[in-house]
């Protein structure tokens, strides 16, 4: 039933579900480590009302059929049986994966701001300071009748579809939110989550950007390191970077933006024999660079002898070897 109320995003448990074309945008562009800022209209003015630092992105079908997720979260995409007017044909036992296209985003409880106690005004001044990956919000738009839309109407019109923002935008928004919360204490206006809530998303570092950074500054990975080759083609695939450290060892580095999937372990191991054949007199060290990874990936990497390098917001690298 179109317009039937359901609490999503849920700022208490930091979950957000989406379906249709917006779910495909999330599926393609949002990953662990991304930022999502939610905004909605309050009293005729647009406000940024919440923030997620993404910890996980899960297909709706998988979440609904994962007992641990169903026990831990109440999002309507996970428990549609509790919202029959919103999802009247839901049958948990007979649901088929191919019948649904929804996806669920989970926020990190330690790194997400959640629902903002003091919403940040999303006005023209703020909008014009954001880069939006080069696709800025247009103002002074005229409608079909020739009427000039207000700034708030322009922002609403230009953000009906989620916008992608840059890392600089993320830093700016977080600093603006911090400045407001630092100046005003104990002021908590009533703000209701609504189905009209939209979002803007940060795609964070791309793998290409990470590769370029290491290519230009290999010593941030390991002191004395230098580049041997970049995107070297092997029978088993293309290796992101091969480096040499000051001990003469070859470092085989696979780069993954955000949090890598479990398959990264098999991918790195598949390159190992080819690299050892190409450099038979050298010891080959296996390594992954990522923002962070699950404990399952961490354990598998340790058992396989693969080192893990992680990067932070300021691109400070730490290593587990």
Short mmCIF file of C-alpha atoms in Angstrom, two decimals:
data_model
loop_
_atom_site.label_atom_id
_atom_site.label_comp_id
_atom_site.label_asym_id
_atom_site.label_seq_id
_atom_site.Cartn_x
_atom_site.Cartn_y
_atom_site.Cartn_z
CA UNK A 1 0.00 0.00 0.00
CA UNK A 2 1.70 3.19 -1.15
CA UNK A 3 2.44 5.63 1.64
CA UNK A 4 1.77 3.16 4.47
CA UNK A 5 3.87 4.29 7.44
CA UNK A 6 6.75 2.13 8.57
CA UNK A 7 9.70 3.29 10.74
CA UNK A 8 12.58 3.30 8.28
CA UNK A 9 15.32 4.44 8.70
CA UNK A 10 15.34 3.22 12.26
CA UNK A 11 17.79 5.43 14.10
CA UNK A 12 17.48 3.46 17.34
CA UNK A 13 18.94 0.30 15.82
CA UNK A 14 20.73 2.01 12.89
CA UNK A 15 19.06 0.14 10.02
CA UNK A 16 17.76 1.41 6.70
CA UNK A 17 15.97 -0.59 4.02
CA UNK A 18 15.30 0.35 0.42
CA UNK A 19 13.84 -1.30 -2.67
CA UNK A 20 13.41 -0.53 -6.35
CA UNK A 21 15.88 1.67 -8.21
CA UNK A 22 17.25 3.18 -5.00
CA UNK A 23 18.21 -0.30 -3.80
CA UNK A 24 20.29 -0.72 -6.95
CA UNK A 25 22.08 2.57 -6.23
CA UNK A 26 22.94 1.32 -2.75
CA UNK A 27 23.91 -2.12 -4.04
CA UNK A 28 26.38 -0.63 -6.54
CA UNK A 29 27.84 2.24 -4.54
CA UNK A 30 27.46 1.79 -0.78
CA UNK A 31 29.76 -0.50 1.17
CA UNK A 32 31.14 -0.85 4.69
CA UNK A 33 32.96 2.37 5.48
CA UNK A 34 30.62 4.60 3.46
CA UNK A 35 28.74 7.48 5.09
CA UNK A 36 25.01 8.12 4.70
CA UNK A 37 23.37 11.39 5.75
CA UNK A 38 19.56 11.44 5.96
CA UNK A 39 17.52 14.59 5.42
CA UNK A 40 13.86 15.53 5.47
CA UNK A 41 11.56 18.56 5.60
CA UNK A 42 10.52 19.97 8.98
CA UNK A 43 8.20 22.98 9.03
CA UNK A 44 8.88 23.80 5.40
CA UNK A 45 12.67 23.75 5.83
CA UNK A 46 15.05 20.96 4.84
CA UNK A 47 17.25 19.50 7.61
CA UNK A 48 19.91 16.80 7.85
CA UNK A 49 18.52 14.62 10.60
CA UNK A 50 20.73 11.52 10.84
CA UNK A 51 24.00 9.84 9.94
CA UNK A 52 25.16 6.25 9.43
CA UNK A 53 28.74 5.05 9.17
CA UNK A 54 27.98 1.86 7.25
CA UNK A 55 29.11 -1.40 8.84
CA UNK A 56 27.29 -3.85 6.55
CA UNK A 57 25.04 -3.99 3.50
CA UNK A 58 22.82 -7.08 3.27
CA UNK A 59 20.28 -8.25 0.71
CA UNK A 60 16.79 -8.08 2.19
CA UNK A 61 16.06 -11.76 1.52
CA UNK A 62 19.28 -12.81 3.27
CA UNK A 63 18.52 -10.62 6.28
CA UNK A 64 14.97 -11.96 6.64
CA UNK A 65 16.24 -15.53 6.62
CA UNK A 66 19.15 -14.98 9.03
CA UNK A 67 17.99 -15.90 12.54
CA UNK A 68 20.62 -13.71 14.22
CA UNK A 69 19.57 -10.64 12.23
CA UNK A 70 15.86 -11.30 12.83
CA UNK A 71 16.47 -11.62 16.55
CA UNK A 72 18.62 -8.49 16.76
CA UNK A 73 16.74 -5.99 14.59
CA UNK A 74 13.16 -4.82 14.09
CA UNK A 75 13.41 -2.97 10.76
CA UNK A 76 10.24 -3.55 8.67
CA UNK A 77 12.32 -4.95 5.82
CA UNK A 78 13.47 -7.65 8.24
CA UNK A 79 10.02 -8.19 9.83
CA UNK A 80 7.47 -7.26 7.13
CA UNK A 81 4.96 -9.60 8.78
CA UNK A 82 4.55 -6.94 11.46
CA UNK A 83 3.48 -4.36 8.85
CA UNK A 84 0.80 -6.18 6.81
CA UNK A 85 -0.62 -2.96 5.37
CA UNK A 86 2.79 -2.03 4.00
CA UNK A 87 3.69 -5.49 2.64
CA UNK A 88 0.36 -7.34 2.41
CA UNK A 89 1.55 -10.33 0.36
CA UNK A 90 4.53 -11.29 2.53
CA UNK A 91 4.85 -15.02 3.28
CA UNK A 92 8.03 -15.75 5.21
CA UNK A 93 8.00 -19.51 4.70
CA UNK A 94 7.42 -19.36 0.95
CA UNK A 95 9.37 -16.22 0.07
CA UNK A 96 11.65 -16.61 -2.93
CA UNK A 97 14.85 -14.61 -3.36
CA UNK A 98 14.03 -13.64 -6.93
CA UNK A 99 10.71 -12.07 -5.87
CA UNK A 100 12.34 -9.21 -3.91
CA UNK A 101 14.97 -6.62 -4.73
CA UNK A 102 15.30 -4.80 -1.41
CA UNK A 103 18.54 -4.21 0.46
CA UNK A 104 19.31 -3.27 4.06
CA UNK A 105 22.07 -0.99 5.35
CA UNK A 106 23.39 -1.36 8.90
CA UNK A 107 25.12 1.50 10.70
CA UNK A 108 28.11 1.02 12.98
CA UNK A 109 26.88 1.81 16.53
CA UNK A 110 30.28 3.22 17.54
CA UNK A 111 30.91 5.39 14.48
CA UNK A 112 27.40 6.45 13.45
CA UNK A 113 25.84 9.62 14.85
CA UNK A 114 22.37 8.14 14.42
CA UNK A 115 19.44 10.52 14.83
CA UNK A 116 20.74 14.04 15.42
CA UNK A 117 19.47 15.63 18.62
CA UNK A 118 19.82 18.98 16.84
CA UNK A 119 19.11 18.72 13.09
CA UNK A 120 21.49 20.57 10.76
CA UNK A 121 19.71 23.10 8.51
CA UNK A 122 20.13 21.95 4.91
CA UNK A 123 19.85 25.42 3.41
CA UNK A 124 21.31 27.15 0.37
CA UNK A 125 24.48 28.17 2.19
CA UNK A 126 25.22 24.57 3.19
CA UNK A 127 24.22 23.14 -0.21
CA UNK A 128 26.51 25.52 -2.10
CA UNK A 129 29.46 24.47 0.07
CA UNK A 130 29.06 20.80 -0.90
CA UNK A 131 30.73 19.39 -4.00
CA UNK A 132 28.27 16.56 -4.75
CA UNK A 133 30.90 14.98 -7.03
CA UNK A 134 30.51 17.92 -9.43
CA UNK A 135 26.71 17.71 -9.68
CA UNK A 136 25.73 20.59 -7.45
CA UNK A 137 22.20 21.54 -6.46
CA UNK A 138 20.58 24.10 -8.77
CA UNK A 139 18.83 27.17 -7.36
CA UNK A 140 16.45 29.80 -8.73
CA UNK A 141 14.64 27.06 -10.66
CA UNK A 142 11.36 28.05 -12.36
CA UNK A 143 8.47 25.65 -12.55
CA UNK A 144 6.22 25.14 -15.58
CA UNK A 145 4.11 28.14 -14.58
CA UNK A 146 7.15 30.40 -14.36
CA UNK A 147 7.21 30.57 -10.56
CA UNK A 148 10.68 30.67 -8.99
CA UNK A 149 11.02 27.88 -6.46
CA UNK A 150 12.20 28.67 -2.94
CA UNK A 151 15.66 27.48 -1.88
CA UNK A 152 14.10 24.70 0.20
CA UNK A 153 11.95 23.57 -2.74
CA UNK A 154 15.03 23.51 -5.01
CA UNK A 155 16.95 21.38 -2.50
CA UNK A 156 13.99 19.02 -2.13
CA UNK A 157 13.55 18.73 -5.89
CA UNK A 158 17.26 18.12 -6.54
CA UNK A 159 17.65 15.49 -3.82
CA UNK A 160 14.63 13.27 -4.48
CA UNK A 161 17.17 10.83 -5.88
CA UNK A 162 20.09 10.17 -3.50
CA UNK A 163 23.16 12.30 -4.19
CA UNK A 164 26.77 11.16 -3.93
CA UNK A 165 29.13 13.34 -1.94
CA UNK A 166 32.90 13.55 -1.68
CA UNK A 167 35.16 12.84 1.27
CA UNK A 168 35.60 16.60 1.63
CA UNK A 169 31.79 16.93 1.87
CA UNK A 170 31.74 14.28 4.60
CA UNK A 171 34.36 16.11 6.63
CA UNK A 172 32.52 19.39 6.21
CA UNK A 173 29.13 17.96 7.22
CA UNK A 174 30.57 16.23 10.27
CA UNK A 175 32.33 19.43 11.35
CA UNK A 176 29.11 21.44 10.93
CA UNK A 177 27.16 18.89 12.96
CA UNK A 178 29.83 18.96 15.67
CA UNK A 179 29.79 22.77 15.82
CA UNK A 180 26.01 22.86 16.31
CA UNK A 181 26.07 20.22 19.02
CA UNK A 182 28.91 22.03 20.72
CA UNK A 183 27.07 25.35 20.79
CA UNK A 184 23.64 24.16 21.90
CA UNK A 185 23.06 21.91 24.89
CA UNK A 186 19.98 20.02 26.02
CA UNK A 187 17.94 21.37 23.08
CA UNK A 188 16.17 18.48 21.44
CA UNK A 189 13.41 19.51 19.01
CA UNK A 190 10.89 16.86 18.15
CA UNK A 191 11.82 15.31 14.82
CA UNK A 192 9.95 12.33 13.47
CA UNK A 193 11.45 9.84 11.05
CA UNK A 194 9.22 9.75 8.01
CA UNK A 195 8.89 7.92 4.76
CA UNK A 196 9.85 11.19 3.07
CA UNK A 197 13.36 10.96 4.47
CA UNK A 198 15.96 11.01 1.70
CA UNK A 199 19.70 10.47 1.81
CA UNK A 200 23.05 11.54 0.50
CA UNK A 201 25.88 9.05 0.35
CA UNK A 202 29.67 9.03 0.35
CA UNK A 203 31.31 6.47 -1.91
CA UNK A 204 34.57 6.88 0.08
CA UNK A 205 38.00 5.95 -1.35
CA UNK A 206 37.89 4.07 -4.62
CA UNK A 207 40.32 1.21 -5.26
CA UNK A 208 41.88 3.27 -8.04
CA UNK A 209 42.58 6.14 -5.62
CA UNK A 210 44.10 3.76 -3.08
CA UNK A 211 46.28 2.15 -5.71
CA UNK A 212 47.48 5.56 -6.91
CA UNK A 213 48.37 6.61 -3.34
CA UNK A 214 50.45 3.49 -2.74
CA UNK A 215 52.02 3.79 -6.19
CA UNK A 216 53.13 7.34 -5.43
CA UNK A 217 54.08 6.77 -1.80
CA UNK A 218 55.03 3.08 -1.37
CA UNK A 219 56.88 3.73 1.90
CA UNK A 220 53.59 4.35 3.72
CA UNK A 221 53.02 0.61 3.34
CA UNK A 222 56.41 -0.46 4.65
CA UNK A 223 59.59 1.54 5.19
CA UNK A 224 62.05 1.10 2.32
CA UNK A 225 59.44 -0.28 -0.07
CA UNK A 226 59.49 0.50 -3.77
CA UNK A 227 57.16 -0.36 -6.63
CA UNK A 228 58.10 -3.34 -8.82
CA UNK A 229 55.04 -3.35 -11.07
CA UNK A 230 51.46 -2.11 -11.27
CA UNK A 231 48.51 -4.05 -12.64
CA UNK A 232 50.87 -6.84 -13.75
CA UNK A 233 49.07 -9.45 -15.82
CA UNK A 234 49.44 -13.06 -14.64
CA UNK A 235 47.85 -16.29 -15.90
CA UNK A 236 45.62 -16.20 -12.82
CA UNK A 237 44.63 -12.55 -13.16
CA UNK A 238 45.91 -8.99 -12.77
CA UNK A 239 47.75 -8.08 -9.56
CA UNK A 240 47.12 -4.56 -8.25
CA UNK A 241 50.67 -3.88 -7.05
CA UNK A 242 53.94 -5.76 -6.58
CA UNK A 243 56.44 -4.09 -4.28
CA UNK A 244 59.91 -4.89 -2.98
CA UNK A 245 60.92 -4.14 0.61
CA UNK A 246 64.40 -3.36 1.90
CA UNK A 247 64.96 -7.08 2.63
CA UNK A 248 64.47 -7.95 -1.03
CA UNK A 249 61.11 -9.62 -0.46
CA UNK A 250 58.31 -9.25 -3.01
CA UNK A 251 55.04 -7.97 -1.56
CA UNK A 252 51.96 -9.05 -3.52
CA UNK A 253 49.32 -6.45 -2.64
CA UNK A 254 45.61 -6.76 -3.40
CA UNK A 255 43.67 -3.54 -2.78
CA UNK A 256 40.04 -3.47 -1.65
CA UNK A 257 38.18 -0.26 -0.83
CA UNK A 258 36.15 -0.52 2.36
CA UNK A 259 35.59 -4.00 3.76
CA UNK A 260 36.57 -6.92 1.48
CA UNK A 261 34.39 -9.96 0.87
CA UNK A 262 35.56 -13.42 1.95
CA UNK A 263 36.53 -14.17 -1.66
CA UNK A 264 39.55 -11.86 -1.37
CA UNK A 265 41.48 -14.68 0.34
CA UNK A 266 41.05 -17.05 -2.60
CA UNK A 267 41.87 -14.23 -5.00
CA UNK A 268 45.22 -13.48 -3.33
CA UNK A 269 46.14 -17.17 -3.04
CA UNK A 270 45.35 -17.69 -6.72
CA UNK A 271 48.07 -15.15 -7.62
CA UNK A 272 50.71 -16.63 -5.32
CA UNK A 273 52.06 -19.45 -7.53
CA UNK A 274 52.30 -17.21 -10.59
CA UNK A 275 54.25 -14.56 -8.72
CA UNK A 276 56.58 -17.16 -7.18
CA UNK A 277 57.27 -18.55 -10.66
CA UNK A 278 58.00 -15.07 -11.97
CA UNK A 279 60.39 -14.32 -9.08
CA UNK A 280 61.76 -17.79 -8.17
CA UNK A 281 64.68 -16.51 -6.10
CA UNK A 282 62.59 -14.17 -3.96
CA UNK A 283 60.37 -14.69 -0.95
CA UNK A 284 56.82 -13.60 -1.77
CA UNK A 285 54.72 -11.98 0.96
CA UNK A 286 50.96 -11.83 0.51
CA UNK A 287 49.03 -8.78 1.66
CA UNK A 288 45.64 -7.07 1.46
CA UNK A 289 45.00 -3.34 1.87
CA UNK A 290 41.49 -2.46 3.06
CA UNK A 291 39.70 -0.06 5.39
CA UNK A 292 38.92 -2.91 7.76
CA UNK A 293 37.60 -6.45 7.51
CA UNK A 294 35.39 -8.96 9.27
CA UNK A 295 36.81 -11.30 11.88
CA UNK A 296 36.15 -14.16 9.48
CA UNK A 297 38.39 -12.58 6.82
CA UNK A 298 40.97 -11.73 9.47
CA UNK A 299 41.10 -15.34 10.70
CA UNK A 300 41.26 -16.76 7.17
CA UNK A 301 44.06 -14.35 6.24
CA UNK A 302 46.07 -15.33 9.30
CA UNK A 303 45.70 -19.05 8.51
CA UNK A 304 46.71 -18.43 4.88
CA UNK A 305 49.74 -16.31 5.79
CA UNK A 306 48.27 -13.13 4.31
CA UNK A 307 49.09 -9.83 5.97
CA UNK A 308 46.43 -7.14 6.35
CA UNK A 309 47.09 -3.42 6.00
CA UNK A 310 44.28 -1.08 7.02
CA UNK A 311 43.85 2.60 6.26
CA UNK A 312 42.01 5.30 8.17
CA UNK A 313 40.28 8.57 7.29
CA UNK A 314 43.61 10.40 7.11
CA UNK A 315 45.14 7.50 5.22
CA UNK A 316 47.27 6.36 8.09
CA UNK A 317 48.26 2.73 7.50
CA UNK A 318 48.62 0.09 10.17
CA UNK A 319 49.64 -3.47 9.53
CA UNK A 320 48.94 -6.94 10.84
CA UNK A 321 51.62 -9.31 9.53
#
